[in-house]
PDB file of C-alpha atoms in Angstrom:
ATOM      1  CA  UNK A  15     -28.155 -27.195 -11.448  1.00 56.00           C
ATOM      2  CA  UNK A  16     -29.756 -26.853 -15.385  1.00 69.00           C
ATOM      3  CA  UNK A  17     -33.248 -26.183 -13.543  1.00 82.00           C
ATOM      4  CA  UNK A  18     -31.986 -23.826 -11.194  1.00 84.00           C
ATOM      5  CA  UNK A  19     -29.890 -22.257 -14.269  1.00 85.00           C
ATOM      6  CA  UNK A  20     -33.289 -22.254 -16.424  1.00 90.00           C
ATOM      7  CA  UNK A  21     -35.746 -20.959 -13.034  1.00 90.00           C
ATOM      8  CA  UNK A  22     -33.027 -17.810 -12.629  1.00 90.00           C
ATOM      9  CA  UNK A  23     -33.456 -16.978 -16.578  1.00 92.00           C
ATOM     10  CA  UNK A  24     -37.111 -17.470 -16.422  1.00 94.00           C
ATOM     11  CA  UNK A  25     -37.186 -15.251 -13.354  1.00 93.00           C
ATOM     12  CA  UNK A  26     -34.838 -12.510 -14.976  1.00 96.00           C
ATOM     13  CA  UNK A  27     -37.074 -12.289 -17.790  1.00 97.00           C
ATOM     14  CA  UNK A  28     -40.412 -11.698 -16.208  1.00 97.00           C
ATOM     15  CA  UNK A  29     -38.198  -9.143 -14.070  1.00 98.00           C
ATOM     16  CA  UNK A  30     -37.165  -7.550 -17.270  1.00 97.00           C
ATOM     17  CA  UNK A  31     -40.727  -7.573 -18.438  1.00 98.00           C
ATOM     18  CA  UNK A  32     -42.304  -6.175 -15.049  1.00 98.00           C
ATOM     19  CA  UNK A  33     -39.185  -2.809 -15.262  1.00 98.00           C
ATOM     20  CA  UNK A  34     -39.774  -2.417 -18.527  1.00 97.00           C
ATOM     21  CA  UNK A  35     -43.907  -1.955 -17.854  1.00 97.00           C
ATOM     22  CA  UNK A  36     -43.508   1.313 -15.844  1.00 98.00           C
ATOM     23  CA  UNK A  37     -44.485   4.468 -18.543  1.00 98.00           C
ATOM     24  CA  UNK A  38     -41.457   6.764 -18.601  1.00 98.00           C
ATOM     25  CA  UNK A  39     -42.049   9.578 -16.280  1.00 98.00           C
ATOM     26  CA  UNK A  40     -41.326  13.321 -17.865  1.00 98.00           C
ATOM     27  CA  UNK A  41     -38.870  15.371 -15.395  1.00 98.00           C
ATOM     28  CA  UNK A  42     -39.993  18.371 -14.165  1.00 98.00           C
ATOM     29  CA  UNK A  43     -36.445  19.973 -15.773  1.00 98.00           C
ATOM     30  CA  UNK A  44     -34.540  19.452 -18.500  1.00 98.00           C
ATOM     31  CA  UNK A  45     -30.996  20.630 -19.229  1.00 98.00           C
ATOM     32  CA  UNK A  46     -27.771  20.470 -21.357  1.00 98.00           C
ATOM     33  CA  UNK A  47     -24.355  19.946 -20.481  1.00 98.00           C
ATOM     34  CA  UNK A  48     -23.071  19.670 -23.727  1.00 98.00           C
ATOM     35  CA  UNK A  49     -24.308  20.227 -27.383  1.00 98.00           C
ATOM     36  CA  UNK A  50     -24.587  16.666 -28.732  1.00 98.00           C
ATOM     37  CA  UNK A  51     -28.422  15.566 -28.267  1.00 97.00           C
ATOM     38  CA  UNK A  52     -27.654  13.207 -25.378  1.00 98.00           C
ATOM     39  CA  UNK A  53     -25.501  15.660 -23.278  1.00 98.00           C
ATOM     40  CA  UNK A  54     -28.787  16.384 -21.293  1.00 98.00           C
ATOM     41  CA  UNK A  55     -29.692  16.092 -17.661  1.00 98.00           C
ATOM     42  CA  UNK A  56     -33.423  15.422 -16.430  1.00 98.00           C
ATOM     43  CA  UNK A  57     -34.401  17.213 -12.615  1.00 98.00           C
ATOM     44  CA  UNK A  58     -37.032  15.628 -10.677  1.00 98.00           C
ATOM     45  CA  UNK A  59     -38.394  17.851  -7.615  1.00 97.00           C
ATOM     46  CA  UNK A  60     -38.943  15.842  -4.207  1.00 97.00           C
ATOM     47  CA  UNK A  61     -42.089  14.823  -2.989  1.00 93.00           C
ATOM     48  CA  UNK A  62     -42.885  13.591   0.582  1.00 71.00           C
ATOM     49  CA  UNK A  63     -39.961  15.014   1.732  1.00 53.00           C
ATOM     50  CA  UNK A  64     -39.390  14.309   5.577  1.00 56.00           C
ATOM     51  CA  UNK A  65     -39.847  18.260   6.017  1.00 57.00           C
ATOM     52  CA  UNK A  66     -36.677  19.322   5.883  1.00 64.00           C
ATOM     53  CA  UNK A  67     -35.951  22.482   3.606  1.00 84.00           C
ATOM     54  CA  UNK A  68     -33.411  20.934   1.345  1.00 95.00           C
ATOM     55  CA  UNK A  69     -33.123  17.387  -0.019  1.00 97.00           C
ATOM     56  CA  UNK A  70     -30.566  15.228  -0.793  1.00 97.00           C
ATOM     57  CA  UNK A  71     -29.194  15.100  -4.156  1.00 98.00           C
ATOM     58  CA  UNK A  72     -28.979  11.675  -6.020  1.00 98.00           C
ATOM     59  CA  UNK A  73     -27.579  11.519  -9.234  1.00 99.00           C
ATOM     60  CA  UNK A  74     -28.260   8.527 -11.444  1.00 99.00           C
ATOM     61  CA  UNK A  75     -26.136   7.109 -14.023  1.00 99.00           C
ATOM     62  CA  UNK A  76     -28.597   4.384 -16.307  1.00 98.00           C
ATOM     63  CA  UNK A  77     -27.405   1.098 -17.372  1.00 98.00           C
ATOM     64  CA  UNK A  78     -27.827  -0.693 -20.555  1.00 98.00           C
ATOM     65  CA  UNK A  79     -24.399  -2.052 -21.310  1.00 98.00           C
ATOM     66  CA  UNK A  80     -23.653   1.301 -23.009  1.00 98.00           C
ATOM     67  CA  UNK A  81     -25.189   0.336 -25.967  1.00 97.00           C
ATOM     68  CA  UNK A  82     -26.949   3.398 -28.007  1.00 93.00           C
ATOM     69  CA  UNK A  83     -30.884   1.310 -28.154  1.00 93.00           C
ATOM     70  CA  UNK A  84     -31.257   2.077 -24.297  1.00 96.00           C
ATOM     71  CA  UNK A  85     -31.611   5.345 -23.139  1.00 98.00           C
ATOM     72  CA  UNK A  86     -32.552   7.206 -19.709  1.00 98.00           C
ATOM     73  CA  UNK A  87     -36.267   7.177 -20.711  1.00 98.00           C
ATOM     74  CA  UNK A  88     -36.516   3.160 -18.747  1.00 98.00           C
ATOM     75  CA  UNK A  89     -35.142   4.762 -15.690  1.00 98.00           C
ATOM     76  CA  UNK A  90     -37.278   7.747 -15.288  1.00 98.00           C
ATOM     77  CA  UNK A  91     -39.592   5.515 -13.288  1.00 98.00           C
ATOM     78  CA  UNK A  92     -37.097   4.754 -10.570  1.00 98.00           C
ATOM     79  CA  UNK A  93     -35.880   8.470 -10.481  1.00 98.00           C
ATOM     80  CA  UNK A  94     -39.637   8.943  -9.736  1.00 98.00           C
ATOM     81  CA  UNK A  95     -39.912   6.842  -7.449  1.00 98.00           C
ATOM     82  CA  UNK A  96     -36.435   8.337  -5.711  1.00 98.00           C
ATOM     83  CA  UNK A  97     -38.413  11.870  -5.994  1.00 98.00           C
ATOM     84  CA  UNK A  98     -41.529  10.536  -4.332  1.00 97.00           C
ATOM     85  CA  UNK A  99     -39.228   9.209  -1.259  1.00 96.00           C
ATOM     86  CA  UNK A 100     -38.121  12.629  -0.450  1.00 96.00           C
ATOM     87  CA  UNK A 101     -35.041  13.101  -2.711  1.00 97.00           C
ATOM     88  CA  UNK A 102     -33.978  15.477  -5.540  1.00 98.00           C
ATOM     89  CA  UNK A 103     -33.065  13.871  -8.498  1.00 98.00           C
ATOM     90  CA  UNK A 104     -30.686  14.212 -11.859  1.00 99.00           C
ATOM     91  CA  UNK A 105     -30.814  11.315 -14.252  1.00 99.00           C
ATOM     92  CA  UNK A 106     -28.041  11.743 -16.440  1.00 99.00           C
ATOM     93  CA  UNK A 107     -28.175  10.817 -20.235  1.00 98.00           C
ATOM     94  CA  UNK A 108     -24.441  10.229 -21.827  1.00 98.00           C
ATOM     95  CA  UNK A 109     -23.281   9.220 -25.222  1.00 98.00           C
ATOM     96  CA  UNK A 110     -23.212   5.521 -26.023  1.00 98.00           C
ATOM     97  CA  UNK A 111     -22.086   2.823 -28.821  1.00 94.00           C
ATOM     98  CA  UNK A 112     -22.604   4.269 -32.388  1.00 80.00           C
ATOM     99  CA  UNK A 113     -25.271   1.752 -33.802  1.00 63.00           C
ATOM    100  CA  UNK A 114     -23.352   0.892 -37.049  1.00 54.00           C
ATOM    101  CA  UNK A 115     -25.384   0.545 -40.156  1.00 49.00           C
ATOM    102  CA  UNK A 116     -26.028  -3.271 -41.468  1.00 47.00           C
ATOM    103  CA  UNK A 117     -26.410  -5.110 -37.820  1.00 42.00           C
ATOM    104  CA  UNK A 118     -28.009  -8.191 -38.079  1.00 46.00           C
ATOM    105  CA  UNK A 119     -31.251  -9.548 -35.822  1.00 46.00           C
ATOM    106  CA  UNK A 120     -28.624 -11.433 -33.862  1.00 46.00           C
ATOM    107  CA  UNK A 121     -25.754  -8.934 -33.845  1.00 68.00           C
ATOM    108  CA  UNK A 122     -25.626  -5.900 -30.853  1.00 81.00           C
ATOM    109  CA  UNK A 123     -24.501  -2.239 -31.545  1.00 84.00           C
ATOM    110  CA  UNK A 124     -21.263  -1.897 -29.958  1.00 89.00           C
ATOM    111  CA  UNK A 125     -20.952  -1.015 -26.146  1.00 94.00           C
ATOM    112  CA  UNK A 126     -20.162   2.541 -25.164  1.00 94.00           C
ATOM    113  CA  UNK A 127     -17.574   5.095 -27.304  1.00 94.00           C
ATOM    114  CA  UNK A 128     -14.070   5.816 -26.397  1.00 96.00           C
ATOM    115  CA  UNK A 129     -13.401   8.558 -24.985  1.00 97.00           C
ATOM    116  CA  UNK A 130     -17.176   9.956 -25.678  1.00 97.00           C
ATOM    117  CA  UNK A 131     -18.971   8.215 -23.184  1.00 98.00           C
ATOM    118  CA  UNK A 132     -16.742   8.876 -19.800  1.00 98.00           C
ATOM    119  CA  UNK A 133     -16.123  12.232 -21.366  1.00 98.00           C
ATOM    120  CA  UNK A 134     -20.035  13.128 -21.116  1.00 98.00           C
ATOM    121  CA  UNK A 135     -19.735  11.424 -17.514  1.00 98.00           C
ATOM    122  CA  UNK A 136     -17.198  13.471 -16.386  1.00 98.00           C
ATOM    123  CA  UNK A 137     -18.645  16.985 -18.033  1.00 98.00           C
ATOM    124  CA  UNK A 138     -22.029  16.385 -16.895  1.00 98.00           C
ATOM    125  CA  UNK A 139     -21.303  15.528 -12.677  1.00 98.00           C
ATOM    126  CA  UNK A 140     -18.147  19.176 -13.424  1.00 98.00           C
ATOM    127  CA  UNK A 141     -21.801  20.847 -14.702  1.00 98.00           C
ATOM    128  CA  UNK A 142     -24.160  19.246 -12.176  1.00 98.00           C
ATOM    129  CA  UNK A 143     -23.367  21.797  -9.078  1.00 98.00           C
ATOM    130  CA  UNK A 144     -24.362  25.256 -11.441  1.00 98.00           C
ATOM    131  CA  UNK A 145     -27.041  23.313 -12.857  1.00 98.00           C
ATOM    132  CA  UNK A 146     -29.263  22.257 -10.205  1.00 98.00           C
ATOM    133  CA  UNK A 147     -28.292  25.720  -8.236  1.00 98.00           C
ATOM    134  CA  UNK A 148     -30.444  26.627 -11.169  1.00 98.00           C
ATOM    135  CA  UNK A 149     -32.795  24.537 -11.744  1.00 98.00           C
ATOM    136  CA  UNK A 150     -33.355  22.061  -8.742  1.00 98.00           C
ATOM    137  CA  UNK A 151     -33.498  24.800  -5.713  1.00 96.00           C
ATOM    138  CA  UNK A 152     -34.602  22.225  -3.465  1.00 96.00           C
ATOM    139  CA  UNK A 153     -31.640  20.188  -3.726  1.00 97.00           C
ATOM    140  CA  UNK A 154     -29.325  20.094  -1.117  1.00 97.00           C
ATOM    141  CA  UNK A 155     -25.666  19.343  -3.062  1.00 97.00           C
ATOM    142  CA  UNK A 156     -23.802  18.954  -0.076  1.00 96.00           C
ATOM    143  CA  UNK A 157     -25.837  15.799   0.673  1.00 97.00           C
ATOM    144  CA  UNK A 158     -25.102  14.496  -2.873  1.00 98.00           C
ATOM    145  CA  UNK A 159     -25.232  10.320  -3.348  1.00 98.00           C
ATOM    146  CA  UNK A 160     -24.656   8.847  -6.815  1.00 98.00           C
ATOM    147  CA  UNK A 161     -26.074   6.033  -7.755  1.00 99.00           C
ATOM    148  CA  UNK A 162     -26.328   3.653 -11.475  1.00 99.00           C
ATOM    149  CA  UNK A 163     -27.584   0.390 -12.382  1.00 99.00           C
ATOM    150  CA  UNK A 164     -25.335  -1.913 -14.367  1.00 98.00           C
ATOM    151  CA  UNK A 165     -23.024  -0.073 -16.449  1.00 98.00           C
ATOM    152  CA  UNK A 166     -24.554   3.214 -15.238  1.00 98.00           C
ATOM    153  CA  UNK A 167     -23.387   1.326 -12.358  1.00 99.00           C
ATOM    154  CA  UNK A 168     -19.750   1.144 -13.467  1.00 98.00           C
ATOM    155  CA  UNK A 169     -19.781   4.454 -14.577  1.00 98.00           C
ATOM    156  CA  UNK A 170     -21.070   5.854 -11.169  1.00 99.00           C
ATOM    157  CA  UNK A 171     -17.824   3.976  -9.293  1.00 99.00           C
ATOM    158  CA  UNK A 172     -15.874   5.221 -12.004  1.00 99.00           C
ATOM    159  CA  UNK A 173     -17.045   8.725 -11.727  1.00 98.00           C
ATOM    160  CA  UNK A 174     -16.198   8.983  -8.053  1.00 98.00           C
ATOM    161  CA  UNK A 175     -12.805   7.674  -8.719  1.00 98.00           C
ATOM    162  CA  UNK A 176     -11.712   9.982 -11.074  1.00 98.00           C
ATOM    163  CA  UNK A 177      -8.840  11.588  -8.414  1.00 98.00           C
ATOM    164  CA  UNK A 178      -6.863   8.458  -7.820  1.00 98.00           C
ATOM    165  CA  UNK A 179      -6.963   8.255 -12.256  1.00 98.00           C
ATOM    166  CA  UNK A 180      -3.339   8.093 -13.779  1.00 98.00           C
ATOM    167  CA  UNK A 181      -1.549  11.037 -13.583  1.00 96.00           C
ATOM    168  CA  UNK A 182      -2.171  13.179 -17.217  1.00 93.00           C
ATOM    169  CA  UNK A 183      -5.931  11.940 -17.741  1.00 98.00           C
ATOM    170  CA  UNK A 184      -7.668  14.355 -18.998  1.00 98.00           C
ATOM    171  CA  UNK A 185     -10.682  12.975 -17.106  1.00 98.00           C
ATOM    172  CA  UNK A 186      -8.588  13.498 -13.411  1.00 98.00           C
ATOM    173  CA  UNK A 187      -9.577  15.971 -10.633  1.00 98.00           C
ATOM    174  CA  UNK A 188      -7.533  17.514  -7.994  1.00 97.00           C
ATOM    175  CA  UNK A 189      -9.687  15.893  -5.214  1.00 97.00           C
ATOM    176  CA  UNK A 190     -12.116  13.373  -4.254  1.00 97.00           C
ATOM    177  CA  UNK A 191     -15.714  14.523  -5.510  1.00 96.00           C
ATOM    178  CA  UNK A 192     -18.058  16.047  -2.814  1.00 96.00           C
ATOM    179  CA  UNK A 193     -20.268  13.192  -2.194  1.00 98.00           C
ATOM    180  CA  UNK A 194     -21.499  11.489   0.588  1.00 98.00           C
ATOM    181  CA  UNK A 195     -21.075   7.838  -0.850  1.00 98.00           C
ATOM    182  CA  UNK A 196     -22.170   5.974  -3.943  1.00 98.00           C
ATOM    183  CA  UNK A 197     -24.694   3.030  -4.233  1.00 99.00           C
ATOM    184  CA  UNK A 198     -24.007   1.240  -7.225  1.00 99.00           C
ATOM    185  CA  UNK A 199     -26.729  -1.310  -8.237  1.00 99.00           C
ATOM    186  CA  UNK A 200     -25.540  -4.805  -9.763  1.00 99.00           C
ATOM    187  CA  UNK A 201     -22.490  -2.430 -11.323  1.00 99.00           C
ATOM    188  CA  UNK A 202     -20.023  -3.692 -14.231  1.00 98.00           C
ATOM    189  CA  UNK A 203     -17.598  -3.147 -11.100  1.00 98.00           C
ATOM    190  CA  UNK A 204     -14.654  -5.535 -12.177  1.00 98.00           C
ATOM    191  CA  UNK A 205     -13.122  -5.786 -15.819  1.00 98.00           C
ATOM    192  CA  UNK A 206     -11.168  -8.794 -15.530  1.00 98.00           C
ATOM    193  CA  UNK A 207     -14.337 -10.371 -14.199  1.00 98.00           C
ATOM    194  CA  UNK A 208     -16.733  -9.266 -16.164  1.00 98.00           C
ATOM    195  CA  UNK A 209     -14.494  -9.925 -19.666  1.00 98.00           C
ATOM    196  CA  UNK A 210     -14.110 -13.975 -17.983  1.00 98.00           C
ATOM    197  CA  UNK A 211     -18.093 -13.810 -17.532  1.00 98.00           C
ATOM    198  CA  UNK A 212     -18.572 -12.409 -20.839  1.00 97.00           C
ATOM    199  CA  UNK A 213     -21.150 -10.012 -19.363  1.00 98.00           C
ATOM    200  CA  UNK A 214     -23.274  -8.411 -21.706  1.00 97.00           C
ATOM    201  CA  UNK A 215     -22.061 -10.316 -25.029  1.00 96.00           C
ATOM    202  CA  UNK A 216     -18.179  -8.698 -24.310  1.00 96.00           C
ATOM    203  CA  UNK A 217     -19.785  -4.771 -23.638  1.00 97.00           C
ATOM    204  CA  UNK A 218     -16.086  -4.149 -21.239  1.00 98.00           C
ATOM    205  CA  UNK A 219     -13.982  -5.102 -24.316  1.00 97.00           C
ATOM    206  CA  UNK A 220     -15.872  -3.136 -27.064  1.00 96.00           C
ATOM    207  CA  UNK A 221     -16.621   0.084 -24.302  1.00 97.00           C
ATOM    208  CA  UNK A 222     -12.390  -0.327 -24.858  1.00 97.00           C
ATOM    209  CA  UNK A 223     -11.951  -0.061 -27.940  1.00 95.00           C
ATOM    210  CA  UNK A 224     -11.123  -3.771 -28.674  1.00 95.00           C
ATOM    211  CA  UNK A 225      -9.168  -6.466 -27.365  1.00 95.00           C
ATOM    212  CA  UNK A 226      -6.350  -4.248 -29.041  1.00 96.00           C
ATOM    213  CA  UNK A 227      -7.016  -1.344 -27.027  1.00 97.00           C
ATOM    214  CA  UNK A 228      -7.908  -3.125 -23.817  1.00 97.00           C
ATOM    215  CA  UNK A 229      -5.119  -3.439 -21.288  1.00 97.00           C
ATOM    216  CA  UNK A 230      -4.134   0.042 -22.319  1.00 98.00           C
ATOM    217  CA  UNK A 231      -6.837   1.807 -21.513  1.00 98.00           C
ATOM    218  CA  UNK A 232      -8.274  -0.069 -18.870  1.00 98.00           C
ATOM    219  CA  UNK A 233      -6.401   1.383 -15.828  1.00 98.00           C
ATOM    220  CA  UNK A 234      -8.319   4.674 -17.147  1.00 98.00           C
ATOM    221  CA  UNK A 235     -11.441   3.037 -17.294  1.00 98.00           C
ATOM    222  CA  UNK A 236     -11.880   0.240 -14.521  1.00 99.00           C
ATOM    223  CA  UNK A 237     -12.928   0.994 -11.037  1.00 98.00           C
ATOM    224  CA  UNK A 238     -11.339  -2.312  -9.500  1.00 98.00           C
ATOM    225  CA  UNK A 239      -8.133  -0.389 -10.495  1.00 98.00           C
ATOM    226  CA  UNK A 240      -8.993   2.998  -9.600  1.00 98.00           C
ATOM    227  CA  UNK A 241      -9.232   1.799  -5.301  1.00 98.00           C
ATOM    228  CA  UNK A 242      -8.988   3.143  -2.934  1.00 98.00           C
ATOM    229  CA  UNK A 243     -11.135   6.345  -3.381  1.00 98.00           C
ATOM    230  CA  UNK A 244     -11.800   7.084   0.482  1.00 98.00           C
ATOM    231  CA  UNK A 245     -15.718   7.439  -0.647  1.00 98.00           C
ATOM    232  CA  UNK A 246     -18.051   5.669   1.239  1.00 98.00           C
ATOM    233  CA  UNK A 247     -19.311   2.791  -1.478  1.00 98.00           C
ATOM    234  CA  UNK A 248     -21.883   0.533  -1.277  1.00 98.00           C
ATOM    235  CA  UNK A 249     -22.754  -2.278  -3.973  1.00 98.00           C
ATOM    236  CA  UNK A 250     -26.404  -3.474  -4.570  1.00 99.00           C
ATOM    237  CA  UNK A 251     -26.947  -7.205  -5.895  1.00 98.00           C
ATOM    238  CA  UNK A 252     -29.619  -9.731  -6.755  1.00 98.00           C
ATOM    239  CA  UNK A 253     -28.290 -12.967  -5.928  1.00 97.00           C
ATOM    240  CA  UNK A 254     -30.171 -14.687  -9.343  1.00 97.00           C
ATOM    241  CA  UNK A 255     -28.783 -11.989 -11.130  1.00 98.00           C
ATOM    242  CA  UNK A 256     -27.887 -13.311 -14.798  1.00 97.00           C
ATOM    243  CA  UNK A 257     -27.111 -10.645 -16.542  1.00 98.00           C
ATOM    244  CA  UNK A 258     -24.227  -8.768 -14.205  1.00 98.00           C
ATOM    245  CA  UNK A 259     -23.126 -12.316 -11.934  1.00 98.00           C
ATOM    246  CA  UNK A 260     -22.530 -11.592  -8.399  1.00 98.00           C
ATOM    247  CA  UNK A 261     -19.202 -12.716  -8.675  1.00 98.00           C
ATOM    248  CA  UNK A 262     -18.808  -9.388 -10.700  1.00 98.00           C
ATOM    249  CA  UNK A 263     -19.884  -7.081  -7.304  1.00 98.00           C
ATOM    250  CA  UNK A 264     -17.468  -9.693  -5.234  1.00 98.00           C
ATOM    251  CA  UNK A 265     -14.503  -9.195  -7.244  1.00 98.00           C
ATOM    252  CA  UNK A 266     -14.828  -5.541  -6.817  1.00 98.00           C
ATOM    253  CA  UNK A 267     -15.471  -5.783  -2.831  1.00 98.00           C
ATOM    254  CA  UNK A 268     -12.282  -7.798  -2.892  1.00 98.00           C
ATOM    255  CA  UNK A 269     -10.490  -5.554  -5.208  1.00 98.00           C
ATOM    256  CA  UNK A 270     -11.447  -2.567  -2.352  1.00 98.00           C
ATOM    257  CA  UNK A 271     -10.650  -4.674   0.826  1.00 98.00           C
ATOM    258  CA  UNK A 272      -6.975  -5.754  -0.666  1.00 98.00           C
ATOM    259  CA  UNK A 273      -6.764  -1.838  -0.906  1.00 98.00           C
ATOM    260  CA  UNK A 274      -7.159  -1.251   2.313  1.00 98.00           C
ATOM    261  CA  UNK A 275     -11.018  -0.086   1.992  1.00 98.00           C
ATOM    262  CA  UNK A 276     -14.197  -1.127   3.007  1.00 95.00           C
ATOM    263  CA  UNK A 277     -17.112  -1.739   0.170  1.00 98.00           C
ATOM    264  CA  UNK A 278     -20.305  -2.357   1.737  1.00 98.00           C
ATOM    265  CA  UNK A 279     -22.122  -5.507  -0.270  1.00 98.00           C
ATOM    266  CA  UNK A 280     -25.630  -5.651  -0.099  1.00 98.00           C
ATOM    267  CA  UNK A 281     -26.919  -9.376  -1.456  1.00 98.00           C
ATOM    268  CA  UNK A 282     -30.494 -10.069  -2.034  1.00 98.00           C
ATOM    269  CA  UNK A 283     -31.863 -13.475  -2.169  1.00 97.00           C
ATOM    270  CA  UNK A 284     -34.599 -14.538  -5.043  1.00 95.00           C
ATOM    271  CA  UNK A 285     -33.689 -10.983  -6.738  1.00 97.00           C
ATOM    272  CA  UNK A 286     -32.445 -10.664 -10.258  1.00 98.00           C
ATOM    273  CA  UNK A 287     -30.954  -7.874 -12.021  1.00 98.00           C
ATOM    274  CA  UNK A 288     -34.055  -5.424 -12.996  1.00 98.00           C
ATOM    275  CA  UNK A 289     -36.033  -5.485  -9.217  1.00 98.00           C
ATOM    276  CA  UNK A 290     -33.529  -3.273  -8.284  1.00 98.00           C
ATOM    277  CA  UNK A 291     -34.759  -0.218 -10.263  1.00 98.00           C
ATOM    278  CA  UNK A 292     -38.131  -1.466 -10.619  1.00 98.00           C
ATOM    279  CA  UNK A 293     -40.589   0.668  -8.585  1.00 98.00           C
ATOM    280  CA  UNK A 294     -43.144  -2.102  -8.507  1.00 98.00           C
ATOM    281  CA  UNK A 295     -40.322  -4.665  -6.956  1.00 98.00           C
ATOM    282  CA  UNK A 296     -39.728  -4.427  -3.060  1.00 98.00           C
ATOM    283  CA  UNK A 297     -36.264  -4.066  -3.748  1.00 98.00           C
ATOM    284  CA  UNK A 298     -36.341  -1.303  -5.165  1.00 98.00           C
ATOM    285  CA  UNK A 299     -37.068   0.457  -1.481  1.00 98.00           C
ATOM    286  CA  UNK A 300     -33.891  -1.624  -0.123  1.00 98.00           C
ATOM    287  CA  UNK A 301     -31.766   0.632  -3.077  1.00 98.00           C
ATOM    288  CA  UNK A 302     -34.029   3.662  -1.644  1.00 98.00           C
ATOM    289  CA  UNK A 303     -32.990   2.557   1.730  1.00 98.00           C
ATOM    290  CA  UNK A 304     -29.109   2.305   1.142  1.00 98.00           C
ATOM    291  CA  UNK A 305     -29.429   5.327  -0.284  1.00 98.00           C
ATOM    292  CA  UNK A 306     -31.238   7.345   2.503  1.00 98.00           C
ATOM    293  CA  UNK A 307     -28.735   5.769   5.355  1.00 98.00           C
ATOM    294  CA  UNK A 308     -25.946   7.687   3.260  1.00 98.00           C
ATOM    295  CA  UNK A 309     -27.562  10.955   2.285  1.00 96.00           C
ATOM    296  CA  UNK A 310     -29.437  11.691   6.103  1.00 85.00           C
TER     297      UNK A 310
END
């Protein structure tokens, strides 16, 4: 077990190293939803579209444990790579955890801000439909998919739960959102879970607030509580993942079938947690794949 424990974090880093490689890839449209610098949305145009007049619409939501050091820029290759399989793409940027002055080499910038970062989440997909009516004419928004890696992953679930929220959030619509599913990609799916993992050095308890803070807002926050949202959802996940554990994506699945829905799991063998938005990694076309069987 300690060499297959040391092969999976040897793997995950040369994964890491291999996503990371890709240039960043400059939209061909960039807009605001909000006046803060990272209330922006990029627009990629399809290419190789199966000749159909309008394309789907995918919406990406980037990961990074909501931690301020990584932006959208390391997933502009896999929105490229989206655009050059026929869809139209907006890769959201959102607020994240204020890097507070006097960190040490070991210490992390705190994960996410309350209620900043679901409140740029929830303005930018209420924007979205007059913004790519605008600016992304070949987008089809009735064929819309939303998809995130990691915590982008969490915050795609959570995005397409907010009409089941607790009654008087500020953050809850009057319906489900028009979307034909979500694909969430090795997704911070399950609090409990991930807090017992301590995934991402504890990024669920500080995106809280605090272990203070926690159990009160987390029925606003956690998708395994916010089920079920009667959108078709499928989960993407490297079995070697080390980073977000597969027991993370399980506990979710669960969560949804003791709700009476059905959460397609996807499970790839020998994959960690980057190949999954890593253009260069083959499965990257699975998550193009799951994608496609929902938006067509």
């Amino acid at each position: 077990m300690p060499d297959e424990a040391a092969r999976d974090i040897a793997r995950d880093e040369a994964e890491q190293v291999s996503c990371f490689s890709h240039a960043p890839v400059e939209p061909d449209a960039t807009a605001a939803y909000g006046d803060h610098p990272d209330q922006v949305v990029d627009f990629y145009v399809p290419r190789g579209a199966p000749g159909e007049a309008l394309a789907p619409l995918v919406v990406v939501l980037h990961g990074g444990a909501w931690r301020q050091p990584v932006d959208r820029q390391h997933i502009t290759p896999f929105a490229d790579f989206l655009a050059r399989n026929g869809f139209a793409v907006a890769n959201v940027e959102y607020r994240r955890g204020v890097e507070a002055p006097g960190l040490g080499e070991s210490e992390l910038p705190a994960a996410g801000r309350w209620p900043d970062t679901f409140d740029d989440v929830a303005a930018a997909l209420d924007a979205l439909p007059a913004l790519v009516a605008r600016l992304l004419p070949q987008a089809d928004p009735r064929r819309t998919v939303l998809t995130g890696h990691s915590a982008g992953g969490h915050l795609a679930l959570w995005a397409a739960a907010r009409h089941v929220l607790p009654s008087g959030s500020g953050w809850r619509t009057g319906g489900p959102a028009p979307l034909r599913g979500v694909v969430a990609l090795a997704p911070i799916a399950d609090f409990d879970t991930a807090r017992k993992l301590h995934v991402c050095s504890g990024a669920v308890t500080q995106l809280l607030g605090g272990d203070e803070a926690f159990e009160q807002r987390q029925p606003y926050a956690d998708p395994a509580l916010l089920l079920p949202t009667g959108i078709a959802t499928t989960l993407v996940q490297g079995r070697t993942d080390v980073v977000v554990p597969q027991a993370v994506a399980e506990s979710y699945a669960d969560a949804a079938a003791k709700a009476g829905e059905v959460v397609g799991l996807t499970l790839l063998e020998e994959v960690g947690h980057f190949p999954l938005i890593d253009p260069a990694a083959d499965a990257c076309a699975v998550v193009s794949e799951e994608i496609a069987q929902l938006a067509w």
